[in-house]
Coordinates of C-alpha atoms in Angstrom, one line a residue:
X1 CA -1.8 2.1 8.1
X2 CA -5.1 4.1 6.9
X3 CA -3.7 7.7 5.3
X4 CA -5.5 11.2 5.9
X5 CA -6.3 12.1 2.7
X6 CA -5.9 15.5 1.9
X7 CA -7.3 17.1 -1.5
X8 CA -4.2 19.4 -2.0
X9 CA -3.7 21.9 -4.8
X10 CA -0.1 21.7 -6.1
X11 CA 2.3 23.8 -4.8
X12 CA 3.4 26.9 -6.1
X13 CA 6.6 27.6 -8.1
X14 CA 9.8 26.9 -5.2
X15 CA 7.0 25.9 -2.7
X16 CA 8.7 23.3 0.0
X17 CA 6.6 19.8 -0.7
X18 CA 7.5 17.5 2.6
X19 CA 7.4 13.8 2.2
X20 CA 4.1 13.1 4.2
X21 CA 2.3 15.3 1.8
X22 CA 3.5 13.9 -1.2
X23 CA 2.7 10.9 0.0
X24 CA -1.2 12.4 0.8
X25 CA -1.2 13.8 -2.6
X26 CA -0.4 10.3 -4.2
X27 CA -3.2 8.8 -2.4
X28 CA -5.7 11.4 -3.7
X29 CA -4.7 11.4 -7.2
X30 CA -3.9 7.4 -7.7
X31 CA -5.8 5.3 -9.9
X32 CA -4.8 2.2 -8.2
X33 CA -5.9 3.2 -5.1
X34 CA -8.8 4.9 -6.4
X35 CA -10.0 1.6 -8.6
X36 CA -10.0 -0.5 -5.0
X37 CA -11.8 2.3 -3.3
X38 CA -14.6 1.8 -5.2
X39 CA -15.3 -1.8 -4.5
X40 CA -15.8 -0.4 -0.8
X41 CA -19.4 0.4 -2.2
X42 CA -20.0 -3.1 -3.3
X43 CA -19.3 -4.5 0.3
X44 CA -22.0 -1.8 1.0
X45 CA -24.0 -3.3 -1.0
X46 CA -23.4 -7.0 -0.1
X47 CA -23.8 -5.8 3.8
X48 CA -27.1 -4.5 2.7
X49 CA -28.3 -7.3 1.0
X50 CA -27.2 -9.7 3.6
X51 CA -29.3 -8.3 6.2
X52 CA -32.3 -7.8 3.8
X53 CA -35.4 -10.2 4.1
X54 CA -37.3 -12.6 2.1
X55 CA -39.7 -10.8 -0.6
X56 CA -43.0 -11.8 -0.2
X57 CA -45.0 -13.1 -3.0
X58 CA -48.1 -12.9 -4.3
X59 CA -50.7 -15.3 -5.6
X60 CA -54.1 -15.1 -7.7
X61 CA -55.4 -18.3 -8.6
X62 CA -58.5 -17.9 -10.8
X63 CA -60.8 -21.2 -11.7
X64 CA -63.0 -21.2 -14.3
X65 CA -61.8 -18.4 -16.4
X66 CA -64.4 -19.6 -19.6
X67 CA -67.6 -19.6 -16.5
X68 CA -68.5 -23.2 -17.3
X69 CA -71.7 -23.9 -15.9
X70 CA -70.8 -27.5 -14.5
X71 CA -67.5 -26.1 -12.8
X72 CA -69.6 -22.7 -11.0
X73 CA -68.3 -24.5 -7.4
X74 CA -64.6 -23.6 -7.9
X75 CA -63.7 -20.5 -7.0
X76 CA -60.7 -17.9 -7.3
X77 CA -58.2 -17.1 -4.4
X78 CA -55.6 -14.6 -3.5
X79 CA -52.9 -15.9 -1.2
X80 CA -49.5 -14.6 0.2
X81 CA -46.7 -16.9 0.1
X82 CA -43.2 -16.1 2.3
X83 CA -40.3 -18.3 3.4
X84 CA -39.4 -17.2 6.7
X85 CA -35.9 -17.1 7.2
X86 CA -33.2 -20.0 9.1
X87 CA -32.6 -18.9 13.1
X88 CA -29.5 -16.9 12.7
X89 CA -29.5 -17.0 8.9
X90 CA -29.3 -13.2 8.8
X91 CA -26.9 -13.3 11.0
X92 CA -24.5 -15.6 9.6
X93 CA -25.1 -13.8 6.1
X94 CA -23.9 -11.1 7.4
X95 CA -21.0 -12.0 9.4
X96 CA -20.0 -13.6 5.5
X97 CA -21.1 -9.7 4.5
X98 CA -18.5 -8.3 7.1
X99 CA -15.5 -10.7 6.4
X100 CA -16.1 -9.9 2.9
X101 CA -16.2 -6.0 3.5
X102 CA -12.9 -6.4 6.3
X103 CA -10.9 -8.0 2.6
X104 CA -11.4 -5.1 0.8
X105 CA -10.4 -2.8 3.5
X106 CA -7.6 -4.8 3.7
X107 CA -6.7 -4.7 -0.3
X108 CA -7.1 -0.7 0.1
X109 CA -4.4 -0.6 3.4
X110 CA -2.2 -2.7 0.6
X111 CA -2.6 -0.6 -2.0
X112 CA -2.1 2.7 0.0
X113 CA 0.7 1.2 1.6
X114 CA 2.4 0.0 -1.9
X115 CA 1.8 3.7 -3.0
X116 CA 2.8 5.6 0.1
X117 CA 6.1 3.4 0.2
X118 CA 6.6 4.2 -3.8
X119 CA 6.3 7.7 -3.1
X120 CA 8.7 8.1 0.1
X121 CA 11.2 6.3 -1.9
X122 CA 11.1 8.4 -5.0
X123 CA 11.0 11.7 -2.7
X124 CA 14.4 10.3 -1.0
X125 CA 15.9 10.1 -4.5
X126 CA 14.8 12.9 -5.6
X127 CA 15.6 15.2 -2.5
X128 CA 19.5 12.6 -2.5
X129 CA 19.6 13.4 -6.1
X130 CA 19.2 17.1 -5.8
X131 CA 21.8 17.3 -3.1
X132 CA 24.4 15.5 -5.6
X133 CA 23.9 18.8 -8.2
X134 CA 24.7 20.8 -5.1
X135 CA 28.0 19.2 -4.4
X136 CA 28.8 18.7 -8.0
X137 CA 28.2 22.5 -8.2
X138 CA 30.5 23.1 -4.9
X139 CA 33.6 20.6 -6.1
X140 CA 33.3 21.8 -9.7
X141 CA 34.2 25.8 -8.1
X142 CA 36.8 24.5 -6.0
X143 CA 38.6 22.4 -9.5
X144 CA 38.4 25.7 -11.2
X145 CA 39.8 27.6 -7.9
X146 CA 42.4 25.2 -7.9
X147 CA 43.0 25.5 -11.9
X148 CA 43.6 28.7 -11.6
X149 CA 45.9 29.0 -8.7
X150 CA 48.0 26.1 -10.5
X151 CA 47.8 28.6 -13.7
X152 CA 49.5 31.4 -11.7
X153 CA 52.0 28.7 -10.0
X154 CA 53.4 27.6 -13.3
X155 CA 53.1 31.2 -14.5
X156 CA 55.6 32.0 -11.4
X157 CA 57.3 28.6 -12.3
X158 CA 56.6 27.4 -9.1
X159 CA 55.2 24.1 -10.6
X160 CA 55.5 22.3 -13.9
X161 CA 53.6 22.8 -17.0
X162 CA 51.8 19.0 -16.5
X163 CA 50.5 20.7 -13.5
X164 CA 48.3 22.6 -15.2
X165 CA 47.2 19.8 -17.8
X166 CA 46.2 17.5 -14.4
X167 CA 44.0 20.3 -13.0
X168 CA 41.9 21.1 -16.3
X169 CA 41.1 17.2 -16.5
X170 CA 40.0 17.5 -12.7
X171 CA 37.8 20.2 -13.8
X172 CA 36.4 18.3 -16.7
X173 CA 35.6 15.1 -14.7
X174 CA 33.8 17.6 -12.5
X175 CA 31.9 18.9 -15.1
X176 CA 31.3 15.6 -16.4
X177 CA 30.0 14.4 -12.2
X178 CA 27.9 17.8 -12.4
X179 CA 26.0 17.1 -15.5
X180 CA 25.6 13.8 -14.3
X181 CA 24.1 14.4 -11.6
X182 CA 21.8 17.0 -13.0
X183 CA 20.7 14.9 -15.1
X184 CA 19.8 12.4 -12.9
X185 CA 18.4 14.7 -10.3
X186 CA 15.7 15.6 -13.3
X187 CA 14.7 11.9 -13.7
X188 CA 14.2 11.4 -10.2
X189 CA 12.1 14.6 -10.0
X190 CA 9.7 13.5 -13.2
X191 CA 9.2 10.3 -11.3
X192 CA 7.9 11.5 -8.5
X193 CA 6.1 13.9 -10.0
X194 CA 4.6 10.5 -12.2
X195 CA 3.5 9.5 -8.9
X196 CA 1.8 12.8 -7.5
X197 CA -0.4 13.2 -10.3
X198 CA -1.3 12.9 -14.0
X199 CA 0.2 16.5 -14.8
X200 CA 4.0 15.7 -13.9
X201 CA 4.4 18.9 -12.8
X202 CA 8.1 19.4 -11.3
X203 CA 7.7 23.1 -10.1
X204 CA 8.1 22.2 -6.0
X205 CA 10.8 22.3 -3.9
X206 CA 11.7 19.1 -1.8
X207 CA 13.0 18.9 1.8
X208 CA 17.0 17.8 1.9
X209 CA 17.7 14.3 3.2
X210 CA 19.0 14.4 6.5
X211 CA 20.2 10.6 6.6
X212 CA 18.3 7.5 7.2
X213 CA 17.4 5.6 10.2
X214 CA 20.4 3.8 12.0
X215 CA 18.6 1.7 15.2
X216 CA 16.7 -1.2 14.0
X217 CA 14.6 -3.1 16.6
X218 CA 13.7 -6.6 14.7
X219 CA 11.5 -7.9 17.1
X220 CA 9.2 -4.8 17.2
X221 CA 9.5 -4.7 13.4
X222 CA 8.2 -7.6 12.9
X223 CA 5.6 -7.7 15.5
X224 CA 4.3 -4.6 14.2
X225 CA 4.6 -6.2 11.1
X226 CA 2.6 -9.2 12.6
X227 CA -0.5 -6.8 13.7
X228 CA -0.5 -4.0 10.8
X229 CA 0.4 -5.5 7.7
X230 CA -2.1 -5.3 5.3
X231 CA -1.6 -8.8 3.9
X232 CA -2.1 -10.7 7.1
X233 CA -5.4 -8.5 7.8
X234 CA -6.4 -10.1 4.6
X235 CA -5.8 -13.5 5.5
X236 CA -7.0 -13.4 8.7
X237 CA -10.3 -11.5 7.0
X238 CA -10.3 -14.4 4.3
X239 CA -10.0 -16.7 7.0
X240 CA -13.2 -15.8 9.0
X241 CA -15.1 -15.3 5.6
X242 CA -14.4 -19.5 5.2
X243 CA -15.6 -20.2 8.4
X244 CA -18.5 -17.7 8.3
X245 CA -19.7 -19.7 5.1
X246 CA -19.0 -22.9 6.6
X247 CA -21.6 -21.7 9.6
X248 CA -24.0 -20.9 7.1
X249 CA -23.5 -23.8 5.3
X250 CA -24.2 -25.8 8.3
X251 CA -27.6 -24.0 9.3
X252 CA -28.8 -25.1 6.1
X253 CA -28.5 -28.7 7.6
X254 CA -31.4 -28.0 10.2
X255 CA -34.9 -29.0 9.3
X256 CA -37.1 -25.8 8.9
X257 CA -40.2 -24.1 7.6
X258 CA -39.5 -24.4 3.4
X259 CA -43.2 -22.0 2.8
X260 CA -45.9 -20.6 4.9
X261 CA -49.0 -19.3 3.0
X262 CA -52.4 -17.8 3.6
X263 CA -55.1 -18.2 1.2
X264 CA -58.4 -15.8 0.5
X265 CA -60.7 -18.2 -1.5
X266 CA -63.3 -15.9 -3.0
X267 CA -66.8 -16.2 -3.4
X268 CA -68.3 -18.8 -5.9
X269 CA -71.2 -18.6 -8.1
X270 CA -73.2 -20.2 -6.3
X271 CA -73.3 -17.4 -3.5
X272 CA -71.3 -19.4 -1.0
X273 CA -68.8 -17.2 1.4
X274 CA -65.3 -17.3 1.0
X275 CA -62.8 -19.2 3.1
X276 CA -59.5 -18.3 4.7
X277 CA -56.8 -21.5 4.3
X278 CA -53.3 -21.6 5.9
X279 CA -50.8 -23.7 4.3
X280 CA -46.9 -24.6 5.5
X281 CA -43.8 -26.7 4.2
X282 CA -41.8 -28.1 6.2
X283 CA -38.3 -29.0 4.7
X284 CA -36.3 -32.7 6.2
X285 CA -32.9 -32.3 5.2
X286 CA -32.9 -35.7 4.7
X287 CA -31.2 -36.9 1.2
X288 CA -29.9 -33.1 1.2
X289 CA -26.2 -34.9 0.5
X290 CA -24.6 -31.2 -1.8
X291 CA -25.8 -29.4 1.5
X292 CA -23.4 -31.3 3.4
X293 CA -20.9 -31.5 1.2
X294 CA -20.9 -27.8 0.9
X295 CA -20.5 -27.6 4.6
X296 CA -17.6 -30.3 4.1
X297 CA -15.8 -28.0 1.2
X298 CA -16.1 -24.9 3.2
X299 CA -14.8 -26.3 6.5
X300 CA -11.9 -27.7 3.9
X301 CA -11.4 -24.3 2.8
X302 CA -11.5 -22.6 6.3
X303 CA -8.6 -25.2 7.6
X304 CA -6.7 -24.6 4.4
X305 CA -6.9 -21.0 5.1
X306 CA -5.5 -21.0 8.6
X307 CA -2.7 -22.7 7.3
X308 CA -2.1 -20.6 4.7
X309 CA -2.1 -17.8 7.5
X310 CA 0.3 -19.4 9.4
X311 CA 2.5 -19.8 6.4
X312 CA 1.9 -16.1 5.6
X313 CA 2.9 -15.1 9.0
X314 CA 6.0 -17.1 9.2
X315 CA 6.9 -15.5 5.7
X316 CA 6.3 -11.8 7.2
X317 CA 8.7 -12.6 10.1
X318 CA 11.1 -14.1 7.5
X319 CA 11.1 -11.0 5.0
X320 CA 11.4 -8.3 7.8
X321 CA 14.5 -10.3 9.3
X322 CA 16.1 -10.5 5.8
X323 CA 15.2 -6.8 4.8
X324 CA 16.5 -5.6 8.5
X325 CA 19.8 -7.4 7.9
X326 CA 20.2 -6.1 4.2
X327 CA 19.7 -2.7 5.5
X328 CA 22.2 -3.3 8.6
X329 CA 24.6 -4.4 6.2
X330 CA 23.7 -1.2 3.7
X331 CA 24.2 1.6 6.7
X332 CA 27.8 0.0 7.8
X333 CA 28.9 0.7 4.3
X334 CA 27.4 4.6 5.0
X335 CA 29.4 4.6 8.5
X336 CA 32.6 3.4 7.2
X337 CA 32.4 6.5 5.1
X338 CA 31.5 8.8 7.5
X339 CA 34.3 7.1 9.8
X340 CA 36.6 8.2 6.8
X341 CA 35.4 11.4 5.9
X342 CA 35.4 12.5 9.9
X343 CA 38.4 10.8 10.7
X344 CA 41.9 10.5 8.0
X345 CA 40.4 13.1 6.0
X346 CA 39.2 15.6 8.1
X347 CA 42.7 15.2 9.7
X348 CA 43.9 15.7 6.4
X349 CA 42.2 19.0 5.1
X350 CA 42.8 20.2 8.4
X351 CA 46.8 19.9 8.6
X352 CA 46.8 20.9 5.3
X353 CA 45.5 24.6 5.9
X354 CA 47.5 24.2 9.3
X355 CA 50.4 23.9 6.8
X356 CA 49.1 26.8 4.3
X357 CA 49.0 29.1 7.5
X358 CA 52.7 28.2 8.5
X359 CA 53.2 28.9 4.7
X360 CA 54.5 25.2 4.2
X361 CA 51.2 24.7 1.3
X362 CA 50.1 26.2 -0.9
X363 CA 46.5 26.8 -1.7
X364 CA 46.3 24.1 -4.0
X365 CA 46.5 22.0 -1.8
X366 CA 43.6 22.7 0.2
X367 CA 41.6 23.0 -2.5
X368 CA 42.4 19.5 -3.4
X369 CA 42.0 18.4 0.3
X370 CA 38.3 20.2 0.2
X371 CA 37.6 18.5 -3.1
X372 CA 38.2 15.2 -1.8
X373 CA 35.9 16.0 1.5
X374 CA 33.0 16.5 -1.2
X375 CA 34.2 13.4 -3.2
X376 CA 33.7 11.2 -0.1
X377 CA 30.2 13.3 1.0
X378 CA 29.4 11.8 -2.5
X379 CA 30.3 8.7 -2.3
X380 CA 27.9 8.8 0.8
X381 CA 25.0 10.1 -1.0
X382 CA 25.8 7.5 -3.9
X383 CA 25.1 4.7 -1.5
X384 CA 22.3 6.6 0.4
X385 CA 20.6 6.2 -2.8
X386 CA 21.3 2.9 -3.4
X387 CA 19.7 1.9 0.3
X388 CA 16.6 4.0 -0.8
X389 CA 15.2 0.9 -2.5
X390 CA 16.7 -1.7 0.9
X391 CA 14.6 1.2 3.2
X392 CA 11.5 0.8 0.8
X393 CA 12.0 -2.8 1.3
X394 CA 12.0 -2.9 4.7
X395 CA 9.1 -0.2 5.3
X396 CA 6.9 -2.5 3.4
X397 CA 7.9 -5.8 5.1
X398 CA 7.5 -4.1 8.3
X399 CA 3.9 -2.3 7.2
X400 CA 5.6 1.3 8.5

C-alpha cells in the first residue's frame, strides 16, 4: 500500500488528529522510512549506469622518443579503441537495474506499512485509553452519588452503619480505576506521539473508538494479502533480479567482438604519409569455464528463489488464517459482553428504576445498577485494547 504523504504542521492545542493523518504524519517524520527512501536514489543511479555505454579510449603511441637516426622509419599513431557492447547486453543490464530498483520499492511499501500499522495501533490505544478516564470519571460521580445517598439513609436509619463503610471503599476503588486509567491514557498518548515526531508533543485531540471490525472474509484477506504484501513483492522482485542475472550471465557465453580500433599512424621522418589501420578482437568463449559456472550459480539461485517464494506465499496464507482466527476468537469475547451488558443488565438497571418509580428502591440502587453498566462498558474497552495488538496483527498479515 504506497501512502500520500502529507507535510503537516502539528495540530493546534484540542485540534481533532484522525487516524489516517497520524498515520501521514508518521511517514513524513520517520527515520526508518526516511533511511530506505534514500536508497531509491541509488536504484537511480544503478538504472542509469546500466543503460550507459562503453567509454571509449584513447591511444598515442610515440616511437622513437630519443630521434635515433637508424630507427627514423617508425612512426607515432593516435588510435581510438572501444568494446562494442553484447546484443541485448544493455538490455539485460537493465532489466537486472529494474528488478533491483522494484526490491527497494518493495523494502519502502514494508517499512511504510510496519509504520502505518504501528501508528493505527497506538492511536486505538490511545483514543480506547482516553475513553477509560471518561468512564472512570462517570462511575467515580455515581460511587460518590451513591455515598452520599447511603450517608443520608443511615442518617434516617434506614440502612446500617456498614452501609456507609461499603460505599466509601466503592468510591475509593473508583478512584483507584480513575487514576489508573489516567495514567495509562498518558502513556498511550506519549507513544504515539513517539511515533508522530521527534517533539512528542501530546497537545491534539484523538477521534473516540467506535469498535473494531466484526466480518472477516479469509479468503479475500489472504488473497489481498497474496497480491499487496510488501514481502511477496520483494520476493517475486528478488526472483526476477536471479533470473535477469542468470540472462546476462548466459549472453556472456556467445562469441563476440572483445576490441575494435582505428589507428592514425603519423608521418615519419623520412616524409612518408601517414596510414589509417583498423584493428578487431574477436573473443571464443572457449575455455571460458567461471563464465558458465556463473550462469550455473545464478540459474541455482533463481530456482532457489522461486522456491523460497512459494514457501513465502504458503507462509502469508498461513499467518493471515492464524491472525483471522485469533481475532475471531478476540471479538466473541467483546460480544459476550455486549450480550451481557444489553441483555441481564440492562434488564437489570432498568427494573430497578421501574422499582424506584413504584417507590419499591431506593436510589441507591440504581446508582449501583448504573455503576455496574460502566463496569461492564469497561471491561469491554479492557479487551478492545487487548485485541488492538491481534488487529495490528492481522492488518499486517493481510497488507491492509
Amino acid at each position: 500500500m504506497r501512502w500520500l504523504v502529507l507535510v503537516l504542521a502539528w495540530p493546534a492545542m484540542g485540534q481533532v488528529l484522525t487516524m489516517e493523518e497520524a498515520v501521514a504524519r508518521a511517514l513524513v517524520t520517520s527515520p526508518e522510512v526516511a533511511a530506505v527512501r534514500a536508497a531509491r536514489a541509488v536504484s537511480a543511479f544503478q538504472m542509469q549506469g546500466a543503460r550507459a555505454l562503453p567509454v571509449p579510449e584513447f591511444r598515442l603511441i610515440a616511437n622513437n622518443v630519443a630521434l635515433d637516426p637508424e630507427a627514423a622509419e617508425q612512426r607515432n599513431s593516435v588510435a581510438i579503441r572501444w568494446v562494442p557492447p553484447r546484443p541485448r547486453e544493455i538490455a539485460l543490464k537493465s532489466r537486472v537495474a529494474t528488478a533491483k530498483r522494484e526490491v527497494v520499492d518493495a523494502e519502502i511499501r514494508a517499512a511504510e506499512a510496519r509504520v502505518a500499522v504501528a501508528v493505527r495501533q497506538a492511536y486505538r490505544r490511545a483514543a480506547v485509553a482516553e475513553e477509560r478516564v471518561t468512564l472512570g470519571e462517570k462511575l467515580l460521580a455515581l460511587r460518590r452519588a451513591a455515598l452520599e445517598v447511603t450517608r443520608r439513609q443511615v442518617a434516617n436509619g434506614l440502612k446500617a452503619a456498614v452501609e456507609t463503610d461499603l460505599a466509601e471503599l466503592a468510591v475509593y476503588d473508583a478512584e483507584a480505576g480513575l487514576a489508573k486509567a489516567q495514567s495509562g491514557a498518558k502513556g498511550e498518548r506519549r507513544r504515539l506521539a513517539r511515533l508522530l515526531g521527534p517533539s512528542g508533543m501530546t497537545t491534539f485531540s484523538l477521534v473516540a473508538e467506535t469498535g473494531a471490525r466484526r466480518d472477516l472474509d479469509v479468503p479475500f484477506l489472504v488473497e489481498r494479502a497474496l497480491q499487496g504484501r510488501a514481502d511477496v513483492a520483494k520476493a517475486a522482485a528478488t526472483c526476477g533480479q536471479a533470473e535477469a542475472s542468470r540472462a546476462v550471465a548466459k549472453n556472456e557465453l556467445l562469441p563476440w567482438i572483445s576490441m575494435s580500433q582505428v589507428t592514425r599512424r603519423l608521418g615519419s621522418e623520412t616524409g612518408r604519409p601517414g596510414t589509417w589501420g583498423f584493428q578487431v578482437g574477436v573473443e571464443l568463449p572457449l575455455f571460458r569455464s567461471a563464465a558458465k559456472a556463473e550462469v550455473g550459480v545464478a540459474g541455482a539461485a533463481a530456482a532457489r528463489c522461486r522456491l523460497e517464494e512459494r514457501a513465502l506465499r504458503l507462509r502469508v496464507r498461513q499467518e493471515v488464517e492464524e491472525a483471522a482466527a485469533l481475532w475471531g476468537d478476540g471479538m466473541a469475547e467483546l460480544e459476550k459482553l455486549d450480550a451481557v451488558a444489553n441483555g441481564p443488565a440492562a434488564r437489570a438497571l432498568a427494573h430497578t428504576r421501574a422499582a424506584l418509580a413504584a417507590g419499591k428502591a431506593d436510589r441507591a440502587e440504581v446508582l449501583v445498577a448504573e455503576a455496574r453498566q460502566l463496569g461492564l462498558r469497561d471491561r469491554w474497552l479492557e479487551k478492545r485494547l487487548e485485541l488492538t495488538g491481534l488487529e495490528a496483527q492481522l492488518e499486517m498479515a493481510a497488507g491492509l
